Short mmCIF file of C-alpha atoms in Angstrom, two decimals:
data_model
loop_
_atom_site.label_atom_id
_atom_site.label_comp_id
_atom_site.label_asym_id
_atom_site.label_seq_id
_atom_site.Cartn_x
_atom_site.Cartn_y
_atom_site.Cartn_z
CA MET N 1 -7.13 112.70 135.28
CA THR N 2 -4.04 110.92 135.50
CA GLU N 3 -1.21 111.05 132.61
CA THR N 4 -1.08 108.18 130.07
CA PRO N 5 2.41 106.60 130.96
CA GLU N 6 5.15 107.28 128.77
CA SER N 7 5.76 103.85 127.52
CA LEU N 8 1.75 103.84 126.37
CA ARG N 9 1.82 107.21 124.58
CA PRO N 10 1.21 107.23 120.81
CA GLY N 11 3.90 107.35 118.40
CA PHE N 12 5.56 109.96 116.12
CA LEU N 13 2.66 109.86 113.48
CA MET N 14 -0.55 109.59 115.61
CA SER N 15 1.50 112.39 118.03
CA TRP N 16 1.54 114.67 114.69
CA VAL N 17 -1.98 114.01 113.79
CA ASN N 18 -3.09 114.52 117.51
CA LYS N 19 -1.55 118.35 117.40
CA LEU N 20 -5.22 118.96 115.96
CA ASP N 21 -6.75 118.13 119.14
CA PRO N 22 -7.49 121.65 119.77
CA ILE N 23 -10.44 121.52 117.23
CA ARG N 24 -10.56 117.44 116.91
CA LYS N 25 -14.50 117.76 117.86
CA THR N 26 -14.92 120.10 114.71
CA ILE N 27 -13.21 118.21 112.39
CA VAL N 28 -13.82 114.56 113.18
CA PRO N 29 -17.48 114.91 114.84
CA ILE N 30 -18.56 111.53 115.73
CA ASN N 31 -22.85 110.94 115.40
CA ALA N 32 -24.90 108.42 113.82
CA ARG N 33 -26.31 109.99 110.75
CA ALA N 34 -22.86 111.16 109.30
CA ALA N 35 -21.64 107.32 109.94
CA MET N 36 -25.08 105.72 108.35
CA GLY N 37 -24.85 108.16 105.51
CA LEU N 38 -21.05 107.50 104.57
CA ALA N 39 -21.80 103.39 104.88
CA GLU N 40 -24.70 103.85 102.27
CA ARG N 41 -22.45 106.42 100.04
CA THR N 42 -19.52 103.90 99.76
CA THR N 43 -21.91 101.05 99.50
CA GLY N 44 -24.43 102.15 97.57
CA LEU N 45 -26.85 100.35 99.68
CA VAL N 46 -29.76 101.96 101.73
CA ASP N 47 -31.52 99.12 102.99
CA TRP N 48 -30.91 98.37 106.68
CA GLY N 49 -33.48 95.92 106.98
CA ASP N 50 -35.66 95.40 110.22
CA ASP N 51 -35.08 97.77 112.88
CA ASP N 52 -34.04 94.92 114.87
CA GLY N 53 -32.32 97.44 117.87
CA VAL N 54 -29.37 98.23 115.75
CA PHE N 55 -30.41 101.99 115.48
CA SER N 56 -30.45 102.13 119.42
CA ARG N 57 -26.96 99.82 119.68
CA LEU N 58 -25.39 102.63 117.34
CA GLU N 59 -26.84 105.37 119.45
CA ASP N 60 -25.07 103.92 122.67
CA ALA N 61 -22.19 103.51 120.81
CA ILE N 62 -21.89 107.09 119.51
CA ALA N 63 -22.93 108.11 123.04
CA GLY N 64 -20.03 106.30 124.70
CA LEU N 65 -17.64 107.09 122.09
CA ASN N 66 -18.57 111.10 122.79
CA GLU N 67 -18.44 110.29 126.24
CA VAL N 68 -14.18 109.99 126.29
CA ASP N 69 -12.00 112.39 125.60
CA LEU N 70 -10.40 110.93 122.23
CA SER N 71 -7.73 112.08 120.97
CA THR N 72 -8.00 113.46 117.03
CA ALA N 73 -6.49 110.38 115.92
CA GLY N 74 -9.03 108.03 117.92
CA ARG N 75 -11.89 110.35 116.21
CA PHE N 76 -10.37 108.97 113.14
CA GLY N 77 -10.14 105.77 114.65
CA ALA N 78 -13.75 105.69 115.84
CA ASN N 79 -15.32 106.34 112.41
CA TYR N 80 -13.10 104.12 111.10
CA VAL N 81 -14.24 100.98 112.88
CA LEU N 82 -18.24 102.41 112.80
CA HIS N 83 -18.00 103.21 109.11
CA TRP N 84 -16.26 99.29 108.57
CA HIS N 85 -19.14 97.76 110.70
CA LEU N 86 -21.94 99.67 109.06
CA SER N 87 -20.92 99.13 105.81
CA ASN N 88 -20.88 95.42 106.23
CA LYS N 89 -24.45 95.59 107.85
CA LEU N 90 -25.67 96.94 104.57
CA ARG N 91 -23.83 94.32 102.62
CA ILE N 92 -25.37 91.29 105.02
CA VAL N 93 -28.85 92.84 104.37
CA ASP N 94 -28.40 93.09 100.62
CA ALA N 95 -26.83 89.58 100.32
CA LEU N 96 -29.71 87.94 102.49
CA LYS N 97 -32.27 89.88 99.72
CA ARG N 98 -30.35 88.53 97.04
CA HIS N 99 -29.84 84.86 97.99
CA PRO N 100 -32.93 84.08 100.36
CA GLU N 101 -31.72 80.63 100.36
CA ILE N 102 -29.05 81.05 103.11
CA GLU N 103 -31.69 81.21 105.79
CA ASP N 104 -32.03 77.52 104.58
CA VAL N 105 -28.45 76.30 105.59
CA LYS N 106 -28.12 74.88 108.98
CA VAL N 107 -25.85 75.64 111.49
CA GLU N 108 -25.80 72.91 114.08
CA ARG N 109 -24.30 72.12 117.49
CA PRO N 110 -21.15 74.81 116.82
CA LEU N 111 -18.51 74.43 119.45
CA VAL N 112 -18.59 77.25 121.63
CA ILE N 113 -15.08 78.33 123.29
CA THR N 114 -15.43 81.03 126.07
CA GLY N 115 -14.48 82.19 129.37
CA PHE N 116 -12.96 85.45 131.03
CA PHE N 117 -10.85 87.24 128.21
CA ARG N 118 -7.21 85.85 128.24
CA THR N 119 -8.04 82.38 129.79
CA GLY N 120 -6.62 80.14 126.57
CA THR N 121 -9.67 80.92 124.24
CA THR N 122 -7.42 81.89 121.41
CA TYR N 123 -4.91 78.84 121.81
CA LEU N 124 -7.47 76.54 122.48
CA HIS N 125 -9.52 77.45 119.20
CA ALA N 126 -6.31 77.20 117.40
CA ILE N 127 -5.54 73.61 118.61
CA LEU N 128 -9.33 72.63 117.53
CA ALA N 129 -8.61 74.10 113.86
CA ALA N 130 -6.15 71.36 113.21
CA ASP N 131 -9.13 68.68 113.08
CA PRO N 132 -10.43 68.87 109.48
CA LYS N 133 -14.07 68.37 111.20
CA ASN N 134 -13.84 71.79 112.68
CA ARG N 135 -14.84 74.79 110.69
CA VAL N 136 -12.73 77.50 112.10
CA GLY N 137 -13.28 81.01 110.55
CA ARG N 138 -10.16 83.29 109.33
CA ALA N 139 -9.70 86.69 110.28
CA TRP N 140 -10.54 88.04 106.67
CA GLU N 141 -13.48 86.40 106.40
CA LEU N 142 -14.82 87.24 109.40
CA MET N 143 -14.06 90.84 109.61
CA TYR N 144 -16.09 90.89 105.91
CA PRO N 145 -18.47 87.94 106.17
CA VAL N 146 -19.95 88.77 102.50
CA GLY N 147 -18.38 90.43 99.46
CA ARG N 148 -19.95 93.67 97.46
CA PRO N 149 -23.60 93.72 95.91
CA THR N 150 -23.68 91.26 93.01
CA ARG N 151 -20.73 89.26 94.31
CA ALA N 152 -22.06 88.86 97.64
CA LEU N 153 -21.01 85.27 98.22
CA ASP N 154 -18.18 84.83 95.78
CA ASP N 155 -16.17 87.90 96.68
CA ASP N 156 -13.30 86.31 98.60
CA PRO N 157 -10.24 88.13 97.25
CA TRP N 158 -11.81 91.49 97.54
CA ARG N 159 -12.80 90.35 101.41
CA ARG N 160 -9.38 89.46 102.01
CA ARG N 161 -7.66 92.66 100.62
CA ARG N 162 -10.41 95.01 102.63
CA ALA N 163 -9.38 92.48 105.78
CA THR N 164 -5.53 92.56 104.96
CA TYR N 165 -5.57 96.73 105.07
CA THR N 166 -7.84 96.78 108.07
CA LEU N 167 -5.54 94.83 109.75
CA ALA N 168 -2.33 96.86 108.73
CA LEU N 169 -4.15 100.43 109.69
CA ASN N 170 -4.31 98.47 113.23
CA HIS N 171 -0.80 97.73 113.31
CA SER N 172 0.76 100.90 112.38
CA TRP N 173 -1.87 102.10 115.02
CA MET N 174 -1.13 100.31 117.99
CA PRO N 175 1.71 98.47 117.27
CA ASP N 176 2.22 97.22 121.02
CA GLN N 177 -0.98 95.33 120.85
CA GLU N 178 1.03 92.68 118.67
CA VAL N 179 2.83 91.19 122.10
CA ALA N 180 -0.48 90.58 123.37
CA HIS N 181 -2.80 89.64 120.34
CA HIS N 182 -1.44 89.33 116.93
CA VAL N 183 -3.78 89.30 114.09
CA VAL N 184 -2.97 88.49 110.59
CA PRO N 185 -5.61 87.99 107.70
CA ASP N 186 -5.28 83.48 108.03
CA SER N 187 -5.52 83.95 111.81
CA PHE N 188 -7.62 81.72 113.15
CA GLU N 189 -10.24 84.20 114.85
CA GLU N 190 -12.88 84.70 117.12
CA CYS N 191 -16.47 85.47 116.04
CA LEU N 192 -16.78 89.00 117.78
CA PHE N 193 -16.55 90.76 114.37
CA LEU N 194 -19.97 89.26 113.49
CA LEU N 195 -21.49 90.52 116.84
CA GLN N 196 -19.76 94.30 115.86
CA ASN N 197 -21.42 94.21 112.75
CA GLU N 198 -25.00 94.97 114.64
CA LEU N 199 -22.88 97.37 116.61
CA ALA N 200 -22.48 95.00 119.58
CA SER N 201 -19.02 95.54 119.93
CA VAL N 202 -16.16 94.55 122.07
CA THR N 203 -13.57 96.75 120.42
CA ILE N 204 -15.75 99.77 121.27
CA PHE N 205 -14.95 99.44 124.87
CA ALA N 206 -11.96 97.97 124.88
CA ALA N 207 -10.22 99.77 122.19
CA PHE N 208 -11.42 102.79 123.15
CA GLY N 209 -12.07 102.63 126.72
CA THR N 210 -15.88 103.45 126.26
CA PHE N 211 -16.70 101.68 129.37
CA SER N 212 -20.31 103.11 129.74
CA TYR N 213 -21.08 101.62 126.39
CA ALA N 214 -19.61 98.06 127.72
CA TRP N 215 -22.14 98.48 130.85
CA ARG N 216 -24.60 99.25 128.75
CA THR N 217 -24.94 96.73 126.37
CA LEU N 218 -25.41 94.33 129.49
CA ASP N 219 -29.18 95.90 129.21
CA TRP N 220 -30.05 95.27 125.57
CA ASN N 221 -31.98 92.25 124.03
CA MET N 222 -29.06 90.37 122.44
CA VAL N 223 -31.36 87.93 120.83
CA PRO N 224 -31.17 89.94 117.33
CA PRO N 225 -27.30 90.55 117.61
CA TYR N 226 -26.90 86.50 117.78
CA GLU N 227 -29.48 85.80 115.15
CA SER N 228 -27.15 88.05 112.74
CA HIS N 229 -24.59 86.04 113.84
CA ARG N 230 -25.99 83.02 112.91
CA ARG N 231 -27.08 83.92 109.54
CA GLN N 232 -23.62 85.27 108.93
CA LEU N 233 -22.62 81.99 108.98
CA GLN N 234 -24.99 80.46 107.12
CA ALA N 235 -23.60 82.48 104.61
CA MET N 236 -19.96 81.23 105.13
CA THR N 237 -20.65 77.93 105.22
CA ASP N 238 -20.12 75.82 102.45
CA ALA N 239 -22.66 73.88 101.06
CA ASP N 240 -20.87 70.89 99.66
CA ALA N 241 -18.67 70.79 103.11
CA HIS N 242 -21.89 70.62 105.11
CA ALA N 243 -23.42 67.87 103.05
CA ASN N 244 -20.19 66.10 104.43
CA GLY N 245 -20.25 66.64 107.79
CA GLU N 246 -17.60 68.94 107.46
CA ALA N 247 -18.81 71.76 108.55
CA ARG N 248 -19.10 71.97 112.34
CA TRP N 249 -18.32 75.51 113.73
CA SER N 250 -16.16 75.74 115.98
CA LEU N 251 -16.30 79.25 117.27
CA LYS N 252 -14.78 81.22 120.06
CA CYS N 253 -15.11 84.71 121.54
CA PRO N 254 -15.18 85.77 125.79
CA TRP N 255 -17.43 88.37 125.64
CA HIS N 256 -20.04 85.11 124.73
CA LEU N 257 -19.75 84.46 128.98
CA TRP N 258 -21.69 87.42 129.71
CA HIS N 259 -24.17 86.85 126.78
CA LEU N 260 -24.83 83.31 127.07
CA ASP N 261 -28.23 83.25 127.27
CA ALA N 262 -28.81 84.72 124.10
CA LEU N 263 -26.38 82.36 122.45
CA LEU N 264 -28.17 79.47 123.56
CA THR N 265 -31.77 81.43 122.64
CA VAL N 266 -30.04 81.01 118.98
CA TYR N 267 -28.00 78.08 119.20
CA PRO N 268 -30.08 76.10 121.99
CA ASN N 269 -27.73 72.98 120.93
CA ALA N 270 -24.41 74.68 120.84
CA ARG N 271 -21.59 72.72 123.37
CA ILE N 272 -19.83 75.09 125.35
CA ILE N 273 -16.36 74.71 126.02
CA HIS N 274 -15.39 77.12 129.43
CA THR N 275 -12.08 78.08 129.77
CA HIS N 276 -10.70 78.96 132.85
CA ARG N 277 -7.37 80.45 134.77
CA ASP N 278 -6.36 82.59 137.61
CA VAL N 279 -8.34 85.59 137.67
CA ALA N 280 -5.33 88.13 138.74
CA LYS N 281 -3.37 86.77 135.98
CA ALA N 282 -6.46 86.95 133.44
CA LEU N 283 -7.45 90.35 134.76
CA GLY N 284 -3.68 91.81 134.32
CA SER N 285 -3.42 90.46 130.89
CA GLN N 286 -6.79 91.66 129.62
CA ALA N 287 -5.98 95.53 131.54
CA SER N 288 -2.79 95.26 129.77
CA LEU N 289 -4.24 94.67 126.15
CA THR N 290 -6.72 97.46 126.80
CA ALA N 291 -4.61 100.17 128.26
CA ARG N 292 -2.34 99.29 124.99
CA MET N 293 -4.82 100.28 122.66
CA ALA N 294 -6.95 102.66 124.39
CA SER N 295 -3.64 104.68 125.38
CA LYS N 296 -3.61 105.43 121.48
CA THR N 297 -7.20 106.37 121.25
CA GLN N 298 -7.67 108.57 124.23
CA ARG N 299 -6.17 111.87 125.33
CA ARG N 300 -5.31 110.69 128.52
CA LEU N 301 -5.57 107.57 130.12
CA ASP N 302 -6.15 106.25 133.51
CA LEU N 303 -4.70 102.85 134.45
CA LYS N 304 -6.61 102.44 137.69
CA GLU N 305 -9.65 103.25 135.71
CA VAL N 306 -9.04 100.61 133.19
CA GLY N 307 -8.17 98.11 136.22
CA ASN N 308 -11.19 98.77 137.97
CA PHE N 309 -13.50 98.12 134.80
CA TRP N 310 -12.12 94.84 134.39
CA LEU N 311 -12.41 93.67 138.00
CA ASP N 312 -15.93 94.85 138.32
CA TYR N 313 -17.30 94.06 134.58
CA SER N 314 -15.30 90.58 134.79
CA ARG N 315 -17.67 89.93 138.51
CA ALA N 316 -20.55 90.69 136.33
CA GLY N 317 -19.57 88.31 133.34
CA ILE N 318 -18.76 85.38 135.80
CA ASP N 319 -22.12 85.67 137.60
CA ARG N 320 -24.38 86.07 134.40
CA GLY N 321 -22.55 83.00 132.57
CA MET N 322 -23.08 80.96 135.42
CA ARG N 323 -26.78 81.52 136.48
CA VAL N 324 -27.11 80.45 132.45
CA ARG N 325 -25.07 77.31 133.23
CA GLU N 326 -27.06 76.84 136.20
CA SER N 327 -30.14 75.87 133.39
CA LEU N 328 -27.89 73.45 131.17
CA PRO N 329 -27.15 69.93 131.16
CA SER N 330 -23.71 68.84 132.26
CA ALA N 331 -23.34 67.05 128.90
CA GLN N 332 -23.66 70.69 127.16
CA VAL N 333 -20.59 72.27 128.94
CA TYR N 334 -17.02 71.18 129.05
CA ASP N 335 -14.62 72.86 131.56
CA VAL N 336 -10.83 73.73 130.47
CA ARG N 337 -7.99 74.74 133.03
CA LEU N 338 -5.51 76.52 130.84
CA SER N 339 -2.90 74.90 133.00
CA ASP N 340 -4.69 71.28 132.51
CA LEU N 341 -4.15 72.36 128.67
CA LEU N 342 -0.59 73.26 128.69
CA GLU N 343 0.56 70.53 130.96
CA ARG N 344 -1.49 67.74 129.56
CA PRO N 345 -2.93 68.75 126.12
CA LEU N 346 -3.80 65.91 124.66
CA GLU N 347 -5.35 64.22 127.82
CA VAL N 348 -7.61 67.58 127.88
CA LEU N 349 -8.59 67.13 124.20
CA GLN N 350 -9.41 63.35 124.64
CA GLY N 351 -11.39 64.31 127.79
CA LEU N 352 -13.54 67.25 125.70
CA TYR N 353 -13.92 64.92 122.39
CA GLY N 354 -15.03 62.19 124.85
CA HIS N 355 -17.87 64.45 126.47
CA PHE N 356 -19.15 66.13 123.70
CA GLU N 357 -19.40 62.09 121.78
CA LEU N 358 -16.84 63.24 119.08
CA PRO N 359 -14.61 60.77 117.20
CA PHE N 360 -10.93 60.82 118.54
CA ASP N 361 -8.42 58.71 116.87
CA ASP N 362 -4.63 58.41 116.62
CA GLU N 363 -4.71 60.45 113.60
CA LEU N 364 -6.64 63.37 115.03
CA ALA N 365 -4.16 63.19 117.98
CA GLN N 366 -0.67 63.56 115.69
CA ARG N 367 -2.71 66.46 113.85
CA PHE N 368 -3.35 67.94 117.50
CA LEU N 369 0.14 67.32 118.59
CA ALA N 370 1.27 69.26 115.48
CA ARG N 371 -0.46 71.98 116.03
CA ILE N 372 0.62 72.17 119.40
CA ALA N 373 4.39 72.33 118.30
CA GLU N 374 3.49 75.50 116.64
CA GLN N 375 2.93 77.38 119.79
CA PRO N 376 -0.19 78.93 118.48
CA THR N 377 -0.40 81.53 120.82
CA ALA N 378 -1.15 84.75 118.44
CA GLN N 379 1.47 87.19 120.40
CA LEU N 380 4.63 88.44 119.19
CA GLY N 381 7.25 88.59 121.82
CA GLU N 382 6.81 88.61 125.51
CA HIS N 383 3.87 90.45 126.70
CA ASP N 384 4.96 91.66 129.95
CA TYR N 385 2.46 93.27 132.44
CA ASP N 386 2.35 94.31 136.31
CA ILE N 387 -1.53 94.04 137.73
CA ALA N 388 -0.32 96.94 140.36
CA ASP N 389 -0.27 99.30 137.49
CA PHE N 390 -3.53 99.18 137.11
CA GLY N 391 -4.27 99.93 140.95
CA LEU N 392 -4.93 96.25 141.44
CA GLU N 393 -3.54 93.62 144.09
CA GLU N 394 -3.66 89.88 143.29
CA GLY N 395 -5.03 88.95 146.75
CA ARG N 396 -7.90 91.67 146.38
CA VAL N 397 -8.68 89.83 143.35
CA ARG N 398 -8.59 86.57 144.32
CA GLU N 399 -11.09 87.83 147.38
CA VAL N 400 -13.49 89.06 144.95
CA PHE N 401 -13.74 85.63 142.85
CA SER N 402 -13.01 83.33 145.77
CA ASP N 403 -16.04 81.30 144.64
CA TYR N 404 -15.19 81.11 140.79
CA HIS N 405 -11.37 79.96 142.31
CA GLU N 406 -13.02 77.38 144.75
CA ARG N 407 -15.60 76.07 141.86
CA PHE N 408 -12.71 75.67 139.05
CA GLY N 409 -9.67 75.24 140.80
CA VAL N 410 -7.82 78.05 139.38
#
């Protein structure tokens, strides 16, 4: 396998840990029984709820993680991620038992931003957060949607501390990720964390390079993970805000494009905002982000494998997403080109609000302009990348996506 480029290799601390690589599988096993047992011991909970496929999804995740050659540090990281989300799963099941009223909370007509990865979803999401009527999740609450047993719905300090610790660990582990996507506890973040609590995890394939797992997810029944997604939003919805009309969830996750059918089964009236960008630029950016993460978890990383995966997986995403879109009324979908959003933001935002029949006035326009002035890109520094490093050529990418480029003018 191709050697990981020098510029992407782990830092001193992880390199020191990786001196244990010859015995990594013995000292850091990755298996379902151990992961579930640790989650049960640390939470004090043992009820996993109804078998909605979570155990099968866990086994697929374990298989994917064991198929790639993770370093010692990578195996520790994989176990941390599994423990994080399995523990959340136990706490969510417990919270629903203690608070059955959660199921009565309505999540009506959410705004859902999706599209290829790296097409401006984060930027648009942060701008929409300036509207006080949009309920936008912060990283700390999405990472830990409920608290500890007996205080599940009233444990915000603990949830924030846990998120702060997890993010600090991630930043120390993958410092060069921050130029592409920097997350702090109060960041406006994407709802992929809620799906990951059901072991439907972008992190497992994007950060660990488990591309076989990514393809397996496309064969799953994703309705149960999205039903859990809704219940977690219900748990985080403030009843008073909902009564005052200030609980219109504004969500974003590129991976929704791959699973629009399941999302719309659970949220049939969701208002879909589909972002667009030149695919060659989006693919180069996403391949770079994956490389910056997976190079810290795998012993050797083949950049061409990363590029080819994202080319093929993105093609699958647009094909799956457009098949679902064909069955939707035009009033339920609004397309946003990133170039238009950057050049004429108020025009795009006013068009978006008009399309979905949402109120838009001068005060809201000023709020949006103030947010735009903050340049909410969720990046630290310049994200430099060259699509050629991943074995891709712009001409080839544009040929593969020629129908997409022609339809959406990117």
